[in-house]
């Protein structure tokens, strides 16, 4: 069967099970859009390519499937770059397809030519510039394979317009075989697991420290069983939220810069840390030389490059966390396990002495209270996406996630403007679930135009803006570390209600505490996109806080 490159691409996407593409068309990708028109694959037209790729990320992170986005050449392609790096930092499987000028124009500064292949080398797990239509089907198969396997990540396919139009015999791709890449998936070294189990048996003060890898590998049930059997307390990173029920007695909540005091104290005092799919980010470790000084480290990660990158691993175990935990569960000998009673008593004391708390006495709209009310009104079952800043941390602290893939945060890159388009992807994936964006007024304004997208596709996303009129997190740092000199962080506030209405969404203004819960209830009952403008105090801070590169002794609040 003879097909054009554009037809081959769409056939290949169908073969990968792609159901939806997020994107914006343009000259260099028009042959593909033409085939897409009656292909049966859904398409969500965003208002900016950054919105498209974050939506694809939201889709990928909540479903575990590969998110697909598409853009034209030049500015369309370069508008994807932030999302590519974002997906790379947070190990999110994405296939980004970009149009390119015809091959004979490449290198001539042709109209809308940008070397997205070159630009995206450090921004992707792998990338392709397709120069031969006969290779296209195989390239697409490889791209999806690379995006979703091992440590997932973004893959870009740059497709020149003449290749989209070229006609060739369509041959189904062969099963993907990439010998160098496949070395990645070696057998789990059981001797290392035995060593780790011995360390568990010997430990007095162990902690399980969980990152996003547990969610990616679908290991939450194994983690739960492992924690329950060993009775080792569990703390998670920002990416790990939802991998272990936040309300469980063994949960220490989040650790790190804005983590709970008890999680941070437990890490500081631990004699054994079992790091599962976590990468010792600086927001977790603070000053590395002071981090968990008394602990033996077991580090489980699928990516060998992560092991010993920041913290020396006494017992490294390379492999998929789910499979590694299954080996642990098979080998754990109940008879030899301790109950760590003294350690639990100590942790309980810390929990009682230093609970996560905030002042809630006045009739102000307190941000933590808003998050708690969202948590209660949604019974902890919503998908929560966030921007970046104070609101992100309040959401992480006060929405007690029960299930994996219900928390979507740009954690590694910290991309303002991520939350709302990510919610679009999540709501497209789960039309019948409640999807909430908890956003900052600054973050929301970075991708606010996607309100048009949400309304056009009837996506009933609930957007809760914690509106302090500032670039709040930067203002907090200015207050604490720059003598209160608020250099260019005041935003003021547009009328978000009017903006919402202008886009055809529903807007609600909340200025009093008593209005908080009714507004959330009203939003939940509304079958439309809803923007809630919560006017919170301008100068509230996120606590506790360990300053960047600091130690436990410098913890504030
Ligand atoms: C694209 C981008 N630019 C700049 C920053 C730096 N930054 C981190 S937090 C922050 C302020 C965020 O303000 P807002 O979204 O209003 O949230 P708040 O902290 O007030 O809750 C800024 C500017 C960033 N993370 N991302």
Tab-separated table of C-alpha atoms in Angstrom, residues 172-534:
chain	number	residue	atom	x	y	z
A	172	UNK	CA	4.742	-1.980	9.238
A	173	UNK	CA	7.671	-1.401	11.600
A	174	UNK	CA	9.700	-4.301	12.958
A	175	UNK	CA	9.665	-4.881	16.727
A	176	UNK	CA	11.953	-2.249	18.192
A	177	UNK	CA	15.423	-3.476	19.013
A	178	UNK	CA	18.002	-0.983	20.196
A	179	UNK	CA	20.940	-2.997	21.540
A	180	UNK	CA	22.778	-0.169	23.330
A	181	UNK	CA	19.585	1.200	24.820
A	182	UNK	CA	18.364	-2.193	25.928
A	183	UNK	CA	21.381	-2.690	28.166
A	184	UNK	CA	19.350	-0.445	30.420
A	185	UNK	CA	17.069	-3.274	31.399
A	186	UNK	CA	19.447	-5.673	33.060
A	187	UNK	CA	18.420	-8.286	35.582
A	188	UNK	CA	17.973	-7.195	39.169
A	189	UNK	CA	21.005	-8.077	41.224
A	190	UNK	CA	19.466	-10.167	43.984
A	191	UNK	CA	22.670	-10.200	46.019
A	192	UNK	CA	22.258	-6.439	46.415
A	193	UNK	CA	18.692	-6.947	47.621
A	194	UNK	CA	20.001	-9.450	50.180
A	195	UNK	CA	22.471	-6.841	51.412
A	196	UNK	CA	19.706	-4.280	51.694
A	197	UNK	CA	17.524	-6.702	53.649
A	198	UNK	CA	20.366	-7.354	56.024
A	199	UNK	CA	20.712	-3.596	56.483
A	200	UNK	CA	16.984	-3.396	57.272
A	201	UNK	CA	17.370	-6.144	59.859
A	202	UNK	CA	20.265	-4.344	61.486
A	203	UNK	CA	18.830	-0.823	61.405
A	204	UNK	CA	17.360	0.973	64.409
A	205	UNK	CA	16.035	4.087	62.665
A	206	UNK	CA	15.157	3.352	59.022
A	207	UNK	CA	13.214	5.643	56.662
A	208	UNK	CA	11.780	4.931	53.215
A	209	UNK	CA	12.320	7.951	50.952
A	210	UNK	CA	10.119	7.761	47.865
A	211	UNK	CA	10.322	9.687	44.603
A	212	UNK	CA	8.339	9.826	41.402
A	213	UNK	CA	9.893	6.579	40.193
A	214	UNK	CA	7.495	4.612	42.393
A	215	UNK	CA	4.522	6.223	40.646
A	216	UNK	CA	6.021	5.824	37.181
A	217	UNK	CA	6.684	2.133	37.689
A	218	UNK	CA	3.252	1.566	39.265
A	219	UNK	CA	4.862	0.284	42.458
A	220	UNK	CA	2.510	1.899	44.982
A	221	UNK	CA	0.907	-1.378	46.073
A	222	UNK	CA	4.274	-3.039	46.510
A	223	UNK	CA	5.450	0.026	48.431
A	224	UNK	CA	2.412	-0.153	50.676
A	225	UNK	CA	2.970	-3.800	51.438
A	226	UNK	CA	6.679	-3.287	51.948
A	227	UNK	CA	6.118	-0.410	54.381
A	228	UNK	CA	3.395	-2.255	56.273
A	229	UNK	CA	5.440	-5.433	56.606
A	230	UNK	CA	8.627	-3.721	57.672
A	231	UNK	CA	6.858	-0.916	59.589
A	232	UNK	CA	9.346	1.565	58.216
A	233	UNK	CA	8.050	5.161	58.018
A	234	UNK	CA	7.643	6.673	54.558
A	235	UNK	CA	8.451	10.160	53.351
A	236	UNK	CA	7.983	11.323	49.783
A	237	UNK	CA	9.398	13.960	47.509
A	238	UNK	CA	7.172	16.431	45.691
A	239	UNK	CA	7.069	13.997	42.757
A	240	UNK	CA	6.319	11.073	45.057
A	241	UNK	CA	3.105	12.509	46.538
A	242	UNK	CA	0.293	10.014	46.154
A	243	UNK	CA	2.559	6.984	46.065
A	244	UNK	CA	1.733	6.282	49.708
A	245	UNK	CA	-1.498	7.355	51.437
A	246	UNK	CA	-0.874	10.718	53.105
A	247	UNK	CA	-3.203	9.804	55.966
A	248	UNK	CA	-1.488	6.507	56.859
A	249	UNK	CA	0.143	6.297	60.314
A	250	UNK	CA	3.475	5.461	58.659
A	251	UNK	CA	3.336	8.554	56.452
A	252	UNK	CA	5.732	11.362	57.282
A	253	UNK	CA	4.428	13.519	54.427
A	254	UNK	CA	6.794	15.391	52.175
A	255	UNK	CA	10.417	16.055	53.055
A	256	UNK	CA	12.832	18.767	52.000
A	257	UNK	CA	12.801	22.548	51.746
A	258	UNK	CA	9.089	22.852	52.576
A	259	UNK	CA	8.628	19.354	53.947
A	260	UNK	CA	7.251	18.507	57.375
A	261	UNK	CA	9.579	18.989	60.299
A	262	UNK	CA	9.088	15.401	61.346
A	263	UNK	CA	10.063	14.070	57.931
A	264	UNK	CA	13.197	16.173	57.942
A	265	UNK	CA	14.121	15.270	61.507
A	266	UNK	CA	13.562	11.606	60.733
A	267	UNK	CA	15.886	11.837	57.718
A	268	UNK	CA	18.466	13.651	59.833
A	269	UNK	CA	18.405	10.977	62.531
A	270	UNK	CA	17.967	7.938	60.289
A	271	UNK	CA	20.582	5.195	60.292
A	272	UNK	CA	19.204	3.653	57.083
A	273	UNK	CA	17.581	5.365	54.115
A	274	UNK	CA	15.856	3.307	51.470
A	275	UNK	CA	15.681	5.659	48.495
A	276	UNK	CA	13.168	4.342	45.973
A	277	UNK	CA	12.971	6.019	42.564
A	278	UNK	CA	14.174	9.301	44.046
A	279	UNK	CA	17.086	11.363	42.845
A	280	UNK	CA	18.357	13.381	45.843
A	281	UNK	CA	17.332	16.738	44.376
A	282	UNK	CA	18.815	19.777	46.117
A	283	UNK	CA	15.338	20.749	47.366
A	284	UNK	CA	15.474	17.483	49.309
A	285	UNK	CA	19.076	17.311	50.453
A	286	UNK	CA	19.871	20.959	51.201
A	287	UNK	CA	23.597	21.010	51.943
A	288	UNK	CA	24.645	17.582	50.691
A	289	UNK	CA	27.568	17.133	53.074
A	290	UNK	CA	25.178	17.515	56.015
A	291	UNK	CA	22.364	15.410	54.546
A	292	UNK	CA	21.472	12.227	56.418
A	293	UNK	CA	24.973	11.998	57.799
A	294	UNK	CA	24.387	8.969	59.976
A	295	UNK	CA	22.588	6.883	57.413
A	296	UNK	CA	23.536	3.968	55.260
A	297	UNK	CA	21.967	4.598	51.846
A	298	UNK	CA	20.209	2.006	49.727
A	299	UNK	CA	19.413	3.571	46.354
A	300	UNK	CA	17.026	1.869	43.938
A	301	UNK	CA	16.781	3.506	40.513
A	302	UNK	CA	16.241	2.411	36.944
A	303	UNK	CA	18.686	5.011	35.700
A	304	UNK	CA	22.290	4.137	36.504
A	305	UNK	CA	23.227	7.796	35.981
A	306	UNK	CA	21.281	8.702	39.135
A	307	UNK	CA	23.175	6.319	41.389
A	308	UNK	CA	26.082	8.040	43.183
A	309	UNK	CA	25.336	11.252	41.274
A	310	UNK	CA	24.729	13.324	44.373
A	311	UNK	CA	24.819	11.043	47.399
A	312	UNK	CA	27.024	7.972	47.771
A	313	UNK	CA	24.940	4.802	47.724
A	314	UNK	CA	26.284	2.121	50.091
A	315	UNK	CA	23.952	-0.404	48.490
A	316	UNK	CA	23.019	0.552	44.919
A	317	UNK	CA	20.285	-1.475	43.218
A	318	UNK	CA	19.606	-0.792	39.602
A	319	UNK	CA	16.195	-1.675	38.246
A	320	UNK	CA	12.527	-0.904	37.950
A	321	UNK	CA	11.294	-0.092	41.464
A	322	UNK	CA	8.207	-2.278	41.155
A	323	UNK	CA	10.250	-5.314	40.201
A	324	UNK	CA	12.878	-4.604	42.842
A	325	UNK	CA	10.197	-4.288	45.538
A	326	UNK	CA	8.698	-7.571	44.402
A	327	UNK	CA	12.071	-9.198	45.007
A	328	UNK	CA	12.211	-7.553	48.437
A	329	UNK	CA	8.745	-8.833	49.299
A	330	UNK	CA	9.655	-12.337	48.220
A	331	UNK	CA	12.794	-12.350	50.327
A	332	UNK	CA	11.771	-10.488	53.485
A	333	UNK	CA	11.786	-12.848	56.420
A	334	UNK	CA	9.157	-11.729	58.904
A	335	UNK	CA	10.862	-13.511	61.759
A	336	UNK	CA	13.955	-11.370	61.466
A	337	UNK	CA	12.229	-7.998	61.185
A	338	UNK	CA	12.290	-5.588	64.081
A	339	UNK	CA	9.354	-3.445	65.158
A	340	UNK	CA	11.444	-0.278	65.614
A	341	UNK	CA	9.316	0.706	68.636
A	342	UNK	CA	11.736	3.289	69.979
A	343	UNK	CA	11.990	4.916	66.559
A	344	UNK	CA	8.209	5.087	66.178
A	345	UNK	CA	7.925	6.645	69.614
A	346	UNK	CA	10.471	9.275	68.672
A	347	UNK	CA	8.666	10.055	65.416
A	348	UNK	CA	5.347	10.302	67.229
A	349	UNK	CA	6.891	12.821	69.602
A	350	UNK	CA	8.075	14.922	66.671
A	351	UNK	CA	4.656	14.686	65.043
A	352	UNK	CA	2.979	15.872	68.246
A	353	UNK	CA	5.509	18.607	68.889
A	354	UNK	CA	5.844	19.940	65.334
A	355	UNK	CA	2.629	19.320	63.424
A	356	UNK	CA	2.034	20.948	60.070
A	357	UNK	CA	-0.117	23.858	61.104
A	358	UNK	CA	-1.121	27.414	60.363
A	359	UNK	CA	-2.916	30.315	62.012
A	360	UNK	CA	-6.580	30.096	61.246
A	361	UNK	CA	-8.224	32.462	63.649
A	362	UNK	CA	-9.270	35.518	61.662
A	363	UNK	CA	-11.816	36.050	58.958
A	364	UNK	CA	-9.199	36.050	56.258
A	365	UNK	CA	-9.039	33.699	53.303
A	366	UNK	CA	-6.098	31.592	54.457
A	367	UNK	CA	-4.430	29.658	51.622
A	368	UNK	CA	-3.861	26.512	53.660
A	369	UNK	CA	-7.510	26.583	54.696
A	370	UNK	CA	-8.567	26.841	51.049
A	371	UNK	CA	-6.508	23.751	50.182
A	372	UNK	CA	-7.949	21.843	53.154
A	373	UNK	CA	-11.459	22.751	52.074
A	374	UNK	CA	-10.745	21.575	48.519
A	375	UNK	CA	-9.399	18.349	50.012
A	376	UNK	CA	-12.532	17.824	52.090
A	377	UNK	CA	-15.005	18.823	49.405
A	378	UNK	CA	-13.387	16.447	46.913
A	379	UNK	CA	-12.829	13.731	49.568
A	380	UNK	CA	-9.172	13.582	48.538
A	381	UNK	CA	-10.172	12.066	45.209
A	382	UNK	CA	-9.552	14.932	42.794
A	383	UNK	CA	-6.712	15.247	40.347
A	384	UNK	CA	-4.790	18.294	41.503
A	385	UNK	CA	-2.491	20.215	39.185
A	386	UNK	CA	-0.453	23.204	40.290
A	387	UNK	CA	1.661	26.074	39.073
A	388	UNK	CA	4.912	26.966	40.769
A	389	UNK	CA	5.323	28.985	43.921
A	390	UNK	CA	3.842	29.195	47.386
A	391	UNK	CA	0.486	27.811	46.268
A	392	UNK	CA	2.252	24.710	44.942
A	393	UNK	CA	3.802	24.065	48.343
A	394	UNK	CA	0.577	24.732	50.256
A	395	UNK	CA	-1.186	22.288	47.950
A	396	UNK	CA	1.562	19.715	48.485
A	397	UNK	CA	1.390	20.145	52.252
A	398	UNK	CA	-2.358	20.269	52.838
A	399	UNK	CA	-3.993	18.078	50.175
A	400	UNK	CA	-3.375	14.649	51.586
A	401	UNK	CA	-3.018	12.590	48.442
A	402	UNK	CA	-4.296	9.046	48.695
A	403	UNK	CA	-3.619	7.652	45.244
A	404	UNK	CA	-0.875	7.813	42.631
A	405	UNK	CA	-1.249	9.906	39.477
A	406	UNK	CA	-3.575	12.342	41.218
A	407	UNK	CA	-0.950	15.039	41.770
A	408	UNK	CA	0.554	16.836	38.784
A	409	UNK	CA	3.325	19.291	39.514
A	410	UNK	CA	6.218	20.680	37.529
A	411	UNK	CA	8.710	19.641	40.145
A	412	UNK	CA	12.163	19.473	38.588
A	413	UNK	CA	11.988	22.471	36.286
A	414	UNK	CA	9.480	24.465	38.342
A	415	UNK	CA	7.606	25.842	35.373
A	416	UNK	CA	5.135	28.612	36.147
A	417	UNK	CA	2.149	28.283	33.835
A	418	UNK	CA	2.301	24.485	33.926
A	419	UNK	CA	-0.713	23.774	36.115
A	420	UNK	CA	-3.660	24.896	34.057
A	421	UNK	CA	-2.712	23.352	30.693
A	422	UNK	CA	-1.683	20.183	32.560
A	423	UNK	CA	-5.228	20.134	33.948
A	424	UNK	CA	-6.543	20.294	30.388
A	425	UNK	CA	-4.627	17.118	29.571
A	426	UNK	CA	-5.845	15.426	32.748
A	427	UNK	CA	-9.466	16.383	32.138
A	428	UNK	CA	-9.274	15.163	28.530
A	429	UNK	CA	-7.959	11.838	29.858
A	430	UNK	CA	-10.584	11.640	32.617
A	431	UNK	CA	-13.736	13.484	31.509
A	432	UNK	CA	-15.678	12.271	34.548
A	433	UNK	CA	-13.187	13.001	37.300
A	434	UNK	CA	-12.847	16.234	39.212
A	435	UNK	CA	-9.768	18.081	38.039
A	436	UNK	CA	-8.644	21.026	40.137
A	437	UNK	CA	-5.882	23.469	39.364
A	438	UNK	CA	-4.518	25.216	42.420
A	439	UNK	CA	-2.654	28.110	40.901
A	440	UNK	CA	-0.878	31.342	41.730
A	441	UNK	CA	-1.997	34.598	40.187
A	442	UNK	CA	1.428	34.873	38.544
A	443	UNK	CA	1.534	31.290	37.286
A	444	UNK	CA	-2.020	31.387	35.957
A	445	UNK	CA	-1.289	34.492	33.924
A	446	UNK	CA	1.506	32.698	32.106
A	447	UNK	CA	-0.920	30.359	30.300
A	448	UNK	CA	-4.242	32.081	31.019
A	449	UNK	CA	-5.179	32.033	27.318
A	450	UNK	CA	-5.849	28.299	27.626
A	451	UNK	CA	-9.174	29.302	29.215
A	452	UNK	CA	-10.329	29.498	25.608
A	453	UNK	CA	-9.259	25.880	25.073
A	454	UNK	CA	-10.961	24.628	28.239
A	455	UNK	CA	-14.210	26.381	27.341
A	456	UNK	CA	-14.139	25.330	23.683
A	457	UNK	CA	-13.837	21.644	24.609
A	458	UNK	CA	-16.297	21.858	27.533
A	459	UNK	CA	-13.705	20.857	30.095
A	460	UNK	CA	-15.189	21.458	33.569
A	461	UNK	CA	-11.822	22.239	35.190
A	462	UNK	CA	-11.942	24.026	38.527
A	463	UNK	CA	-9.240	26.661	38.869
A	464	UNK	CA	-8.523	27.942	42.368
A	465	UNK	CA	-6.248	30.965	42.213
A	466	UNK	CA	-4.543	31.655	45.518
A	467	UNK	CA	-4.283	35.323	44.686
A	468	UNK	CA	-1.801	37.275	46.792
A	469	UNK	CA	-1.077	39.917	44.157
A	470	UNK	CA	2.585	38.972	44.239
A	471	UNK	CA	5.060	36.599	42.709
A	472	UNK	CA	4.631	35.178	46.167
A	473	UNK	CA	7.449	32.702	46.507
A	474	UNK	CA	10.002	35.185	45.222
A	475	UNK	CA	8.558	37.818	47.536
A	476	UNK	CA	8.943	35.362	50.425
A	477	UNK	CA	12.640	34.936	49.621
A	478	UNK	CA	13.005	38.720	49.344
A	479	UNK	CA	11.387	39.101	52.745
A	480	UNK	CA	13.547	36.465	54.402
A	481	UNK	CA	16.879	36.791	52.602
A	482	UNK	CA	16.941	40.214	50.874
A	483	UNK	CA	15.968	42.501	53.774
A	484	UNK	CA	12.362	42.849	52.646
A	485	UNK	CA	13.277	44.671	49.444
A	486	UNK	CA	10.442	43.547	47.191
A	487	UNK	CA	12.186	44.118	43.905
A	488	UNK	CA	9.671	43.760	41.059
A	489	UNK	CA	7.469	41.093	42.553
A	490	UNK	CA	4.252	43.076	42.963
A	491	UNK	CA	1.698	42.096	40.326
A	492	UNK	CA	-1.528	43.675	41.484
A	493	UNK	CA	-4.529	41.775	40.266
A	494	UNK	CA	-6.556	41.790	37.123
A	495	UNK	CA	-10.263	41.098	37.475
A	496	UNK	CA	-10.100	37.332	37.105
A	497	UNK	CA	-13.886	37.033	37.282
A	498	UNK	CA	-14.311	39.284	34.270
A	499	UNK	CA	-11.517	37.496	32.434
A	500	UNK	CA	-13.205	34.159	33.108
A	501	UNK	CA	-16.506	35.514	31.865
A	502	UNK	CA	-14.855	36.995	28.802
A	503	UNK	CA	-13.696	33.529	27.850
A	504	UNK	CA	-17.112	32.009	28.528
A	505	UNK	CA	-16.125	30.423	31.832
A	506	UNK	CA	-17.630	31.024	35.271
A	507	UNK	CA	-15.850	33.395	37.669
A	508	UNK	CA	-16.240	33.538	41.443
A	509	UNK	CA	-14.617	36.086	43.761
A	510	UNK	CA	-13.905	34.980	47.338
A	511	UNK	CA	-12.835	37.602	49.870
A	512	UNK	CA	-14.063	36.113	53.167
A	513	UNK	CA	-13.372	32.848	54.914
A	514	UNK	CA	-17.074	32.043	55.132
A	515	UNK	CA	-17.285	32.173	51.350
A	516	UNK	CA	-14.566	29.585	50.766
A	517	UNK	CA	-16.484	26.335	51.100
A	518	UNK	CA	-19.676	27.549	49.340
A	519	UNK	CA	-17.557	28.729	46.396
A	520	UNK	CA	-15.870	25.332	46.103
A	521	UNK	CA	-19.233	23.551	46.336
A	522	UNK	CA	-20.680	25.824	43.680
A	523	UNK	CA	-17.712	25.195	41.422
A	524	UNK	CA	-18.085	21.442	41.854
A	525	UNK	CA	-21.745	21.647	40.882
A	526	UNK	CA	-20.987	23.732	37.800
A	527	UNK	CA	-20.626	21.920	34.525
A	528	UNK	CA	-18.288	24.528	33.060
A	529	UNK	CA	-14.757	25.746	33.520
A	530	UNK	CA	-14.709	27.721	36.763
A	531	UNK	CA	-12.189	30.309	37.931
A	532	UNK	CA	-12.198	30.976	41.672
A	533	UNK	CA	-10.297	34.081	42.697
A	534	UNK	CA	-9.369	33.529	46.353
